[in-house]
PDB file of C-alpha atoms in Angstrom:
ATOM      1  CA  UNK H   1     116.418 114.079  75.671  1.00  0.00           C
ATOM      2  CA  UNK H   2     119.831 112.455  75.991  1.00  0.00           C
ATOM      3  CA  UNK H   3     121.452 110.043  78.393  1.00  0.00           C
ATOM      4  CA  UNK H   4     121.146 112.431  81.308  1.00  0.00           C
ATOM      5  CA  UNK H   5     117.373 112.567  80.852  1.00  0.00           C
ATOM      6  CA  UNK H   6     117.168 108.813  81.322  1.00  0.00           C
ATOM      7  CA  UNK H   7     118.944 108.978  84.640  1.00  0.00           C
ATOM      8  CA  UNK H   8     117.229 109.674  87.908  1.00  0.00           C
ATOM      9  CA  UNK H   9     117.437 113.227  89.075  1.00  0.00           C
ATOM     10  CA  UNK H  10     117.587 113.412  92.856  1.00  0.00           C
ATOM     11  CA  UNK H  11     117.022 116.747  94.486  1.00  0.00           C
ATOM     12  CA  UNK H  12     117.657 116.325  98.187  1.00  0.00           C
ATOM     13  CA  UNK H  13     116.675 118.816 100.857  1.00  0.00           C
ATOM     14  CA  UNK H  14     118.201 117.592 104.095  1.00  0.00           C
ATOM     15  CA  UNK H  15     116.081 117.825 107.194  1.00  0.00           C
ATOM     16  CA  UNK H  16     112.907 118.836 105.385  1.00  0.00           C
ATOM     17  CA  UNK H  17     110.837 116.108 107.052  1.00  0.00           C
ATOM     18  CA  UNK H  18     111.322 117.277 110.580  1.00  0.00           C
ATOM     19  CA  UNK H  19     108.107 119.217 110.842  1.00  0.00           C
ATOM     20  CA  UNK H  20     105.873 117.406 108.352  1.00  0.00           C
ATOM     21  CA  UNK H  21     103.305 114.759 109.354  1.00  0.00           C
ATOM     22  CA  UNK H  22     103.292 111.608 107.265  1.00  0.00           C
ATOM     23  CA  UNK H  23      99.538 111.941 106.695  1.00  0.00           C
ATOM     24  CA  UNK H  24     100.358 114.373 103.866  1.00  0.00           C
ATOM     25  CA  UNK H  25     102.262 111.731 101.916  1.00  0.00           C
ATOM     26  CA  UNK H  26     100.713 109.389  99.375  1.00  0.00           C
ATOM     27  CA  UNK H  27     101.129 105.725 100.151  1.00  0.00           C
ATOM     28  CA  UNK H  28      98.747 104.016  97.729  1.00  0.00           C
ATOM     29  CA  UNK H  29      98.942 100.250  97.718  1.00  0.00           C
ATOM     30  CA  UNK H  30      99.865 100.087 101.388  1.00  0.00           C
ATOM     31  CA  UNK H  31      97.721  99.801 104.490  1.00  0.00           C
ATOM     32  CA  UNK H  32      96.509 103.082 105.928  1.00  0.00           C
ATOM     33  CA  UNK H  33      94.397 103.677 109.018  1.00  0.00           C
ATOM     34  CA  UNK H  34      90.825 104.710 108.338  1.00  0.00           C
ATOM     35  CA  UNK H  35      89.423 107.906 109.792  1.00  0.00           C
ATOM     36  CA  UNK H  36      87.760 107.366 113.196  1.00  0.00           C
ATOM     37  CA  UNK H  37      84.152 106.233 112.565  1.00  0.00           C
ATOM     38  CA  UNK H  38      81.213 108.501 113.414  1.00  0.00           C
ATOM     39  CA  UNK H  39      79.191 105.536 114.688  1.00  0.00           C
ATOM     40  CA  UNK H  40      80.245 102.337 116.508  1.00  0.00           C
ATOM     41  CA  UNK H  41      81.087  99.306 114.392  1.00  0.00           C
ATOM     42  CA  UNK H  42      78.454  96.531 114.201  1.00  0.00           C
ATOM     43  CA  UNK H  43      78.575  93.983 117.029  1.00  0.00           C
ATOM     44  CA  UNK H  44      79.669  91.206 114.679  1.00  0.00           C
ATOM     45  CA  UNK H  45      82.582  93.309 113.411  1.00  0.00           C
ATOM     46  CA  UNK H  46      83.637  94.183 116.952  1.00  0.00           C
ATOM     47  CA  UNK H  47      83.562  90.511 117.931  1.00  0.00           C
ATOM     48  CA  UNK H  48      85.702  89.478 114.968  1.00  0.00           C
ATOM     49  CA  UNK H  49      88.075  92.366 115.557  1.00  0.00           C
ATOM     50  CA  UNK H  50      88.538  91.308 119.194  1.00  0.00           C
ATOM     51  CA  UNK H  51      89.221  87.714 118.163  1.00  0.00           C
ATOM     52  CA  UNK H  52      91.764  88.794 115.565  1.00  0.00           C
ATOM     53  CA  UNK H  53      93.447  91.176 117.982  1.00  0.00           C
ATOM     54  CA  UNK H  54      93.884  88.467 120.622  1.00  0.00           C
ATOM     55  CA  UNK H  55      95.217  86.153 117.925  1.00  0.00           C
ATOM     56  CA  UNK H  56      97.695  88.844 116.889  1.00  0.00           C
ATOM     57  CA  UNK H  57      99.003  89.189 120.437  1.00  0.00           C
ATOM     58  CA  UNK H  58      99.583  85.428 120.657  1.00  0.00           C
ATOM     59  CA  UNK H  59     101.308  85.368 117.289  1.00  0.00           C
ATOM     60  CA  UNK H  60     103.555  88.244 118.321  1.00  0.00           C
ATOM     61  CA  UNK H  61     104.419  87.224 121.864  1.00  0.00           C
ATOM     62  CA  UNK H  62     104.343  83.419 121.748  1.00  0.00           C
ATOM     63  CA  UNK H  63     105.245  82.585 118.172  1.00  0.00           C
ATOM     64  CA  UNK H  64     107.370  85.538 117.151  1.00  0.00           C
ATOM     65  CA  UNK H  65     105.348  85.626 113.931  1.00  0.00           C
ATOM     66  CA  UNK H  66     105.431  89.390 113.575  1.00  0.00           C
ATOM     67  CA  UNK H  67     104.228  89.616 109.960  1.00  0.00           C
ATOM     68  CA  UNK H  68     101.206  87.431 110.702  1.00  0.00           C
ATOM     69  CA  UNK H  69     100.496  89.424 113.855  1.00  0.00           C
ATOM     70  CA  UNK H  70     100.631  92.695 111.941  1.00  0.00           C
ATOM     71  CA  UNK H  71      98.191  91.374 109.335  1.00  0.00           C
ATOM     72  CA  UNK H  72      95.733  90.390 112.075  1.00  0.00           C
ATOM     73  CA  UNK H  73      96.082  93.782 113.791  1.00  0.00           C
ATOM     74  CA  UNK H  74      95.421  95.626 110.556  1.00  0.00           C
ATOM     75  CA  UNK H  75      92.346  93.516 109.880  1.00  0.00           C
ATOM     76  CA  UNK H  76      91.118  94.059 113.433  1.00  0.00           C
ATOM     77  CA  UNK H  77      91.482  97.811 113.010  1.00  0.00           C
ATOM     78  CA  UNK H  78      89.710  97.793 109.642  1.00  0.00           C
ATOM     79  CA  UNK H  79      86.764  95.948 111.183  1.00  0.00           C
ATOM     80  CA  UNK H  80      86.443  98.129 114.274  1.00  0.00           C
ATOM     81  CA  UNK H  81      88.858 101.090 114.318  1.00  0.00           C
ATOM     82  CA  UNK H  82      90.259 101.894 117.770  1.00  0.00           C
ATOM     83  CA  UNK H  83      93.248 104.074 118.525  1.00  0.00           C
ATOM     84  CA  UNK H  84      94.816 101.538 120.902  1.00  0.00           C
ATOM     85  CA  UNK H  85      95.303  99.057 118.048  1.00  0.00           C
ATOM     86  CA  UNK H  86      97.337 101.673 116.181  1.00  0.00           C
ATOM     87  CA  UNK H  87      99.986 101.609 118.901  1.00  0.00           C
ATOM     88  CA  UNK H  88     100.439  97.857 118.461  1.00  0.00           C
ATOM     89  CA  UNK H  89     100.501  98.197 114.681  1.00  0.00           C
ATOM     90  CA  UNK H  90     103.260 100.768 115.079  1.00  0.00           C
ATOM     91  CA  UNK H  91     105.260  98.477 117.331  1.00  0.00           C
ATOM     92  CA  UNK H  92     104.919  95.496 114.988  1.00  0.00           C
ATOM     93  CA  UNK H  93     105.784  97.592 111.931  1.00  0.00           C
ATOM     94  CA  UNK H  94     108.889  98.926 113.637  1.00  0.00           C
ATOM     95  CA  UNK H  95     109.976  95.403 114.551  1.00  0.00           C
ATOM     96  CA  UNK H  96     109.686  94.540 110.851  1.00  0.00           C
ATOM     97  CA  UNK H  97     111.640  97.711 109.989  1.00  0.00           C
ATOM     98  CA  UNK H  98     108.669  99.057 108.041  1.00  0.00           C
ATOM     99  CA  UNK H  99     109.405 102.552 109.264  1.00  0.00           C
ATOM    100  CA  UNK H 100     106.894 104.430 107.082  1.00  0.00           C
ATOM    101  CA  UNK H 101     104.049 102.287 108.420  1.00  0.00           C
ATOM    102  CA  UNK H 102     105.307 102.601 111.996  1.00  0.00           C
ATOM    103  CA  UNK H 103     105.467 106.376 111.654  1.00  0.00           C
ATOM    104  CA  UNK H 104     101.964 106.532 110.178  1.00  0.00           C
ATOM    105  CA  UNK H 105     100.513 104.323 112.919  1.00  0.00           C
ATOM    106  CA  UNK H 106     102.136 106.226 115.779  1.00  0.00           C
ATOM    107  CA  UNK H 107     101.081 109.620 114.424  1.00  0.00           C
ATOM    108  CA  UNK H 108      97.506 108.444 114.005  1.00  0.00           C
ATOM    109  CA  UNK H 109      97.619 106.887 117.473  1.00  0.00           C
ATOM    110  CA  UNK H 110      98.452 110.245 119.039  1.00  0.00           C
ATOM    111  CA  UNK H 111      95.967 112.134 116.882  1.00  0.00           C
ATOM    112  CA  UNK H 112      93.070 109.743 117.497  1.00  0.00           C
ATOM    113  CA  UNK H 113      93.848 108.911 121.127  1.00  0.00           C
ATOM    114  CA  UNK H 114      94.234 112.528 122.193  1.00  0.00           C
ATOM    115  CA  UNK H 115      94.050 113.100 125.932  1.00  0.00           C
ATOM    116  CA  UNK H 116      92.951 109.498 126.503  1.00  0.00           C
ATOM    117  CA  UNK H 117      96.616 108.464 126.187  1.00  0.00           C
ATOM    118  CA  UNK H 118      98.481 108.580 129.467  1.00  0.00           C
ATOM    119  CA  UNK H 119     101.305 111.083 129.667  1.00  0.00           C
ATOM    120  CA  UNK H 120     104.150 108.565 129.984  1.00  0.00           C
ATOM    121  CA  UNK H 121     103.021 106.684 126.877  1.00  0.00           C
ATOM    122  CA  UNK H 122     102.497 109.901 124.914  1.00  0.00           C
ATOM    123  CA  UNK H 123     106.001 111.143 125.700  1.00  0.00           C
ATOM    124  CA  UNK H 124     107.494 107.813 124.624  1.00  0.00           C
ATOM    125  CA  UNK H 125     105.566 107.776 121.333  1.00  0.00           C
ATOM    126  CA  UNK H 126     106.555 111.367 120.571  1.00  0.00           C
ATOM    127  CA  UNK H 127     110.189 110.328 120.939  1.00  0.00           C
ATOM    128  CA  UNK H 128     109.578 107.311 118.701  1.00  0.00           C
ATOM    129  CA  UNK H 129     108.105 109.582 116.031  1.00  0.00           C
ATOM    130  CA  UNK H 130     111.069 111.944 116.173  1.00  0.00           C
ATOM    131  CA  UNK H 131     113.441 109.037 115.653  1.00  0.00           C
ATOM    132  CA  UNK H 132     111.366 107.389 112.909  1.00  0.00           C
ATOM    133  CA  UNK H 133     111.319 110.616 110.897  1.00  0.00           C
ATOM    134  CA  UNK H 134     115.080 110.254 110.539  1.00  0.00           C
ATOM    135  CA  UNK H 135     114.629 106.730 109.130  1.00  0.00           C
ATOM    136  CA  UNK H 136     112.208 107.583 106.306  1.00  0.00           C
ATOM    137  CA  UNK H 137     112.104 109.864 103.291  1.00  0.00           C
ATOM    138  CA  UNK H 138     109.425 111.352 101.049  1.00  0.00           C
ATOM    139  CA  UNK H 139     110.017 110.485  97.391  1.00  0.00           C
ATOM    140  CA  UNK H 140     108.272 112.521  94.697  1.00  0.00           C
ATOM    141  CA  UNK H 141     108.110 110.386  91.541  1.00  0.00           C
ATOM    142  CA  UNK H 142     107.785 112.223  88.228  1.00  0.00           C
ATOM    143  CA  UNK H 143     107.181 110.369  84.962  1.00  0.00           C
ATOM    144  CA  UNK H 144     107.267 111.909  81.495  1.00  0.00           C
ATOM    145  CA  UNK H 145     103.986 110.165  80.565  1.00  0.00           C
ATOM    146  CA  UNK H 146     100.585 110.012  82.242  1.00  0.00           C
ATOM    147  CA  UNK H 147      98.927 106.688  82.973  1.00  0.00           C
ATOM    148  CA  UNK H 148     102.090 104.819  83.942  1.00  0.00           C
ATOM    149  CA  UNK H 149     101.798 102.378  86.823  1.00  0.00           C
ATOM    150  CA  UNK H 150     104.309 103.239  89.526  1.00  0.00           C
ATOM    151  CA  UNK H 151     105.684 100.876  92.136  1.00  0.00           C
ATOM    152  CA  UNK H 152     108.290 101.196  94.855  1.00  0.00           C
ATOM    153  CA  UNK H 153     109.985  97.968  95.931  1.00  0.00           C
ATOM    154  CA  UNK H 154     107.222  96.097  94.074  1.00  0.00           C
ATOM    155  CA  UNK H 155     104.469  97.784  96.097  1.00  0.00           C
ATOM    156  CA  UNK H 156     101.909  99.694  94.038  1.00  0.00           C
ATOM    157  CA  UNK H 157     102.341 103.436  94.340  1.00  0.00           C
ATOM    158  CA  UNK H 158      99.597 104.639  92.006  1.00  0.00           C
ATOM    159  CA  UNK H 159      99.384 105.892  88.433  1.00  0.00           C
ATOM    160  CA  UNK H 160     101.222 108.897  87.033  1.00  0.00           C
ATOM    161  CA  UNK H 161     100.935 111.717  87.639  1.00  0.00           C
ATOM    162  CA  UNK H 162     101.127 111.171  91.397  1.00  0.00           C
ATOM    163  CA  UNK H 163      99.818 114.122  93.371  1.00  0.00           C
ATOM    164  CA  UNK H 164     101.852 113.407  96.519  1.00  0.00           C
ATOM    165  CA  UNK H 165     105.208 111.852  97.423  1.00  0.00           C
ATOM    166  CA  UNK H 166     105.584 108.221  98.518  1.00  0.00           C
ATOM    167  CA  UNK H 167     107.132 107.354 101.872  1.00  0.00           C
ATOM    168  CA  UNK H 168     110.085 104.943 101.873  1.00  0.00           C
ATOM    169  CA  UNK H 169     112.512 103.616 104.446  1.00  0.00           C
ATOM    170  CA  UNK H 170     116.117 104.732 104.149  1.00  0.00           C
ATOM    171  CA  UNK H 171     118.314 102.380 102.157  1.00  0.00           C
ATOM    172  CA  UNK H 172     118.239 100.840  98.705  1.00  0.00           C
ATOM    173  CA  UNK H 173     114.955 101.514  96.887  1.00  0.00           C
ATOM    174  CA  UNK H 174     113.698 100.176  93.546  1.00  0.00           C
ATOM    175  CA  UNK H 175     111.393 102.522  91.621  1.00  0.00           C
ATOM    176  CA  UNK H 176     109.491 101.358  88.542  1.00  0.00           C
ATOM    177  CA  UNK H 177     107.202 103.069  86.017  1.00  0.00           C
ATOM    178  CA  UNK H 178     105.383 100.962  83.433  1.00  0.00           C
ATOM    179  CA  UNK H 179     102.869 101.711  80.699  1.00  0.00           C
ATOM    180  CA  UNK H 180     102.047  98.879  78.354  1.00  0.00           C
ATOM    181  CA  UNK H 181     105.274  97.231  77.174  1.00  0.00           C
ATOM    182  CA  UNK H 182     107.374 100.225  78.143  1.00  0.00           C
ATOM    183  CA  UNK H 183     108.994 100.472  81.529  1.00  0.00           C
ATOM    184  CA  UNK H 184     111.869 102.132  83.304  1.00  0.00           C
ATOM    185  CA  UNK H 185     113.393 100.894  86.546  1.00  0.00           C
ATOM    186  CA  UNK H 186     115.919 102.580  88.786  1.00  0.00           C
ATOM    187  CA  UNK H 187     117.676 101.409  91.932  1.00  0.00           C
ATOM    188  CA  UNK H 188     118.645 104.228  94.246  1.00  0.00           C
ATOM    189  CA  UNK H 189     120.098 104.606  97.709  1.00  0.00           C
ATOM    190  CA  UNK H 190     118.004 106.933  99.829  1.00  0.00           C
ATOM    191  CA  UNK H 191     119.300 108.552 103.024  1.00  0.00           C
ATOM    192  CA  UNK H 192     116.874 108.998 105.888  1.00  0.00           C
ATOM    193  CA  UNK H 193     115.142 112.234 106.816  1.00  0.00           C
ATOM    194  CA  UNK H 194     115.085 113.813 103.361  1.00  0.00           C
ATOM    195  CA  UNK H 195     112.638 114.766 100.637  1.00  0.00           C
ATOM    196  CA  UNK H 196     113.728 113.954  97.108  1.00  0.00           C
ATOM    197  CA  UNK H 197     112.468 113.909  93.554  1.00  0.00           C
ATOM    198  CA  UNK H 198     112.902 111.027  91.122  1.00  0.00           C
ATOM    199  CA  UNK H 199     112.380 111.639  87.399  1.00  0.00           C
ATOM    200  CA  UNK H 200     111.687 108.599  85.209  1.00  0.00           C
ATOM    201  CA  UNK H 201     111.507 108.815  81.425  1.00  0.00           C
ATOM    202  CA  UNK H 202     109.634 106.202  79.443  1.00  0.00           C
ATOM    203  CA  UNK H 203     110.861 105.726  75.879  1.00  0.00           C
ATOM    204  CA  UNK H 204     108.606 106.854  73.041  1.00  0.00           C
ATOM    205  CA  UNK H 205     106.317 104.265  71.451  1.00  0.00           C
ATOM    206  CA  UNK H 206     108.377 102.306  68.943  1.00  0.00           C
ATOM    207  CA  UNK H 207     111.646 102.947  70.789  1.00  0.00           C
ATOM    208  CA  UNK H 208     113.553 100.306  72.691  1.00  0.00           C
ATOM    209  CA  UNK H 209     112.212  99.822  76.248  1.00  0.00           C
ATOM    210  CA  UNK H 210     114.294 101.485  78.926  1.00  0.00           C
ATOM    211  CA  UNK H 211     116.528  99.138  80.874  1.00  0.00           C
ATOM    212  CA  UNK H 212     117.266  98.935  84.551  1.00  0.00           C
ATOM    213  CA  UNK H 213     119.555 101.576  85.941  1.00  0.00           C
ATOM    214  CA  UNK H 214     121.504 101.890  89.161  1.00  0.00           C
ATOM    215  CA  UNK H 215     121.835 105.339  90.601  1.00  0.00           C
ATOM    216  CA  UNK H 216     123.153 104.439  94.019  1.00  0.00           C
ATOM    217  CA  UNK H 217     125.186 107.282  95.319  1.00  0.00           C
ATOM    218  CA  UNK H 218     123.601 109.695  92.848  1.00  0.00           C
ATOM    219  CA  UNK H 219     122.228 112.057  95.462  1.00  0.00           C
ATOM    220  CA  UNK H 220     123.207 115.683  95.629  1.00  0.00           C
ATOM    221  CA  UNK H 221     122.841 117.800  98.796  1.00  0.00           C
ATOM    222  CA  UNK H 222     120.221 120.491  98.446  1.00  0.00           C
TER     223      UNK H 222
END
């Protein structure tokens, strides 16, 4: 294929995210909340989780070390999953402008907390989710070769072919596909609240490796 085939093809459907939960989107390489356990966590895990959670609160409130606090919250949840921790993970992620993670955490918080969440808090989180869905987009990444390692902003996204889109925050996004010595990289500007498709073409074996490309502003309304 010619020059056009080496460019990213963005097919944008505005507003398509409004009714879709983020749980349907692939986000390999990033933290995801485990399913609620069928049995309680071991006492030692609960103790460590409590210690890490209290440490996270101090880091967040006293030190302003939000990234460190988020790491401790995620570890606490992994050790002893509890829906209340998801709310704090969502808050920390939003402070860091990691909108896909914030959206994931808040949605899981509502799903796992159910009627145990007081009405005022539930209403507030529902509004947060509505707003966050306008800040993120679902990116379907298609590569012309299987077995290519895919990353988005240097975070692992899986190996081609991906079966589900990857969630990204609105703004400038760097997408990479690499297999062996061959790679193709594109920088794109993604608006919020859309679903789009990115096509990456790796050169044939023996051809010159694809170089970086910049497709900012290359979106087309669906």
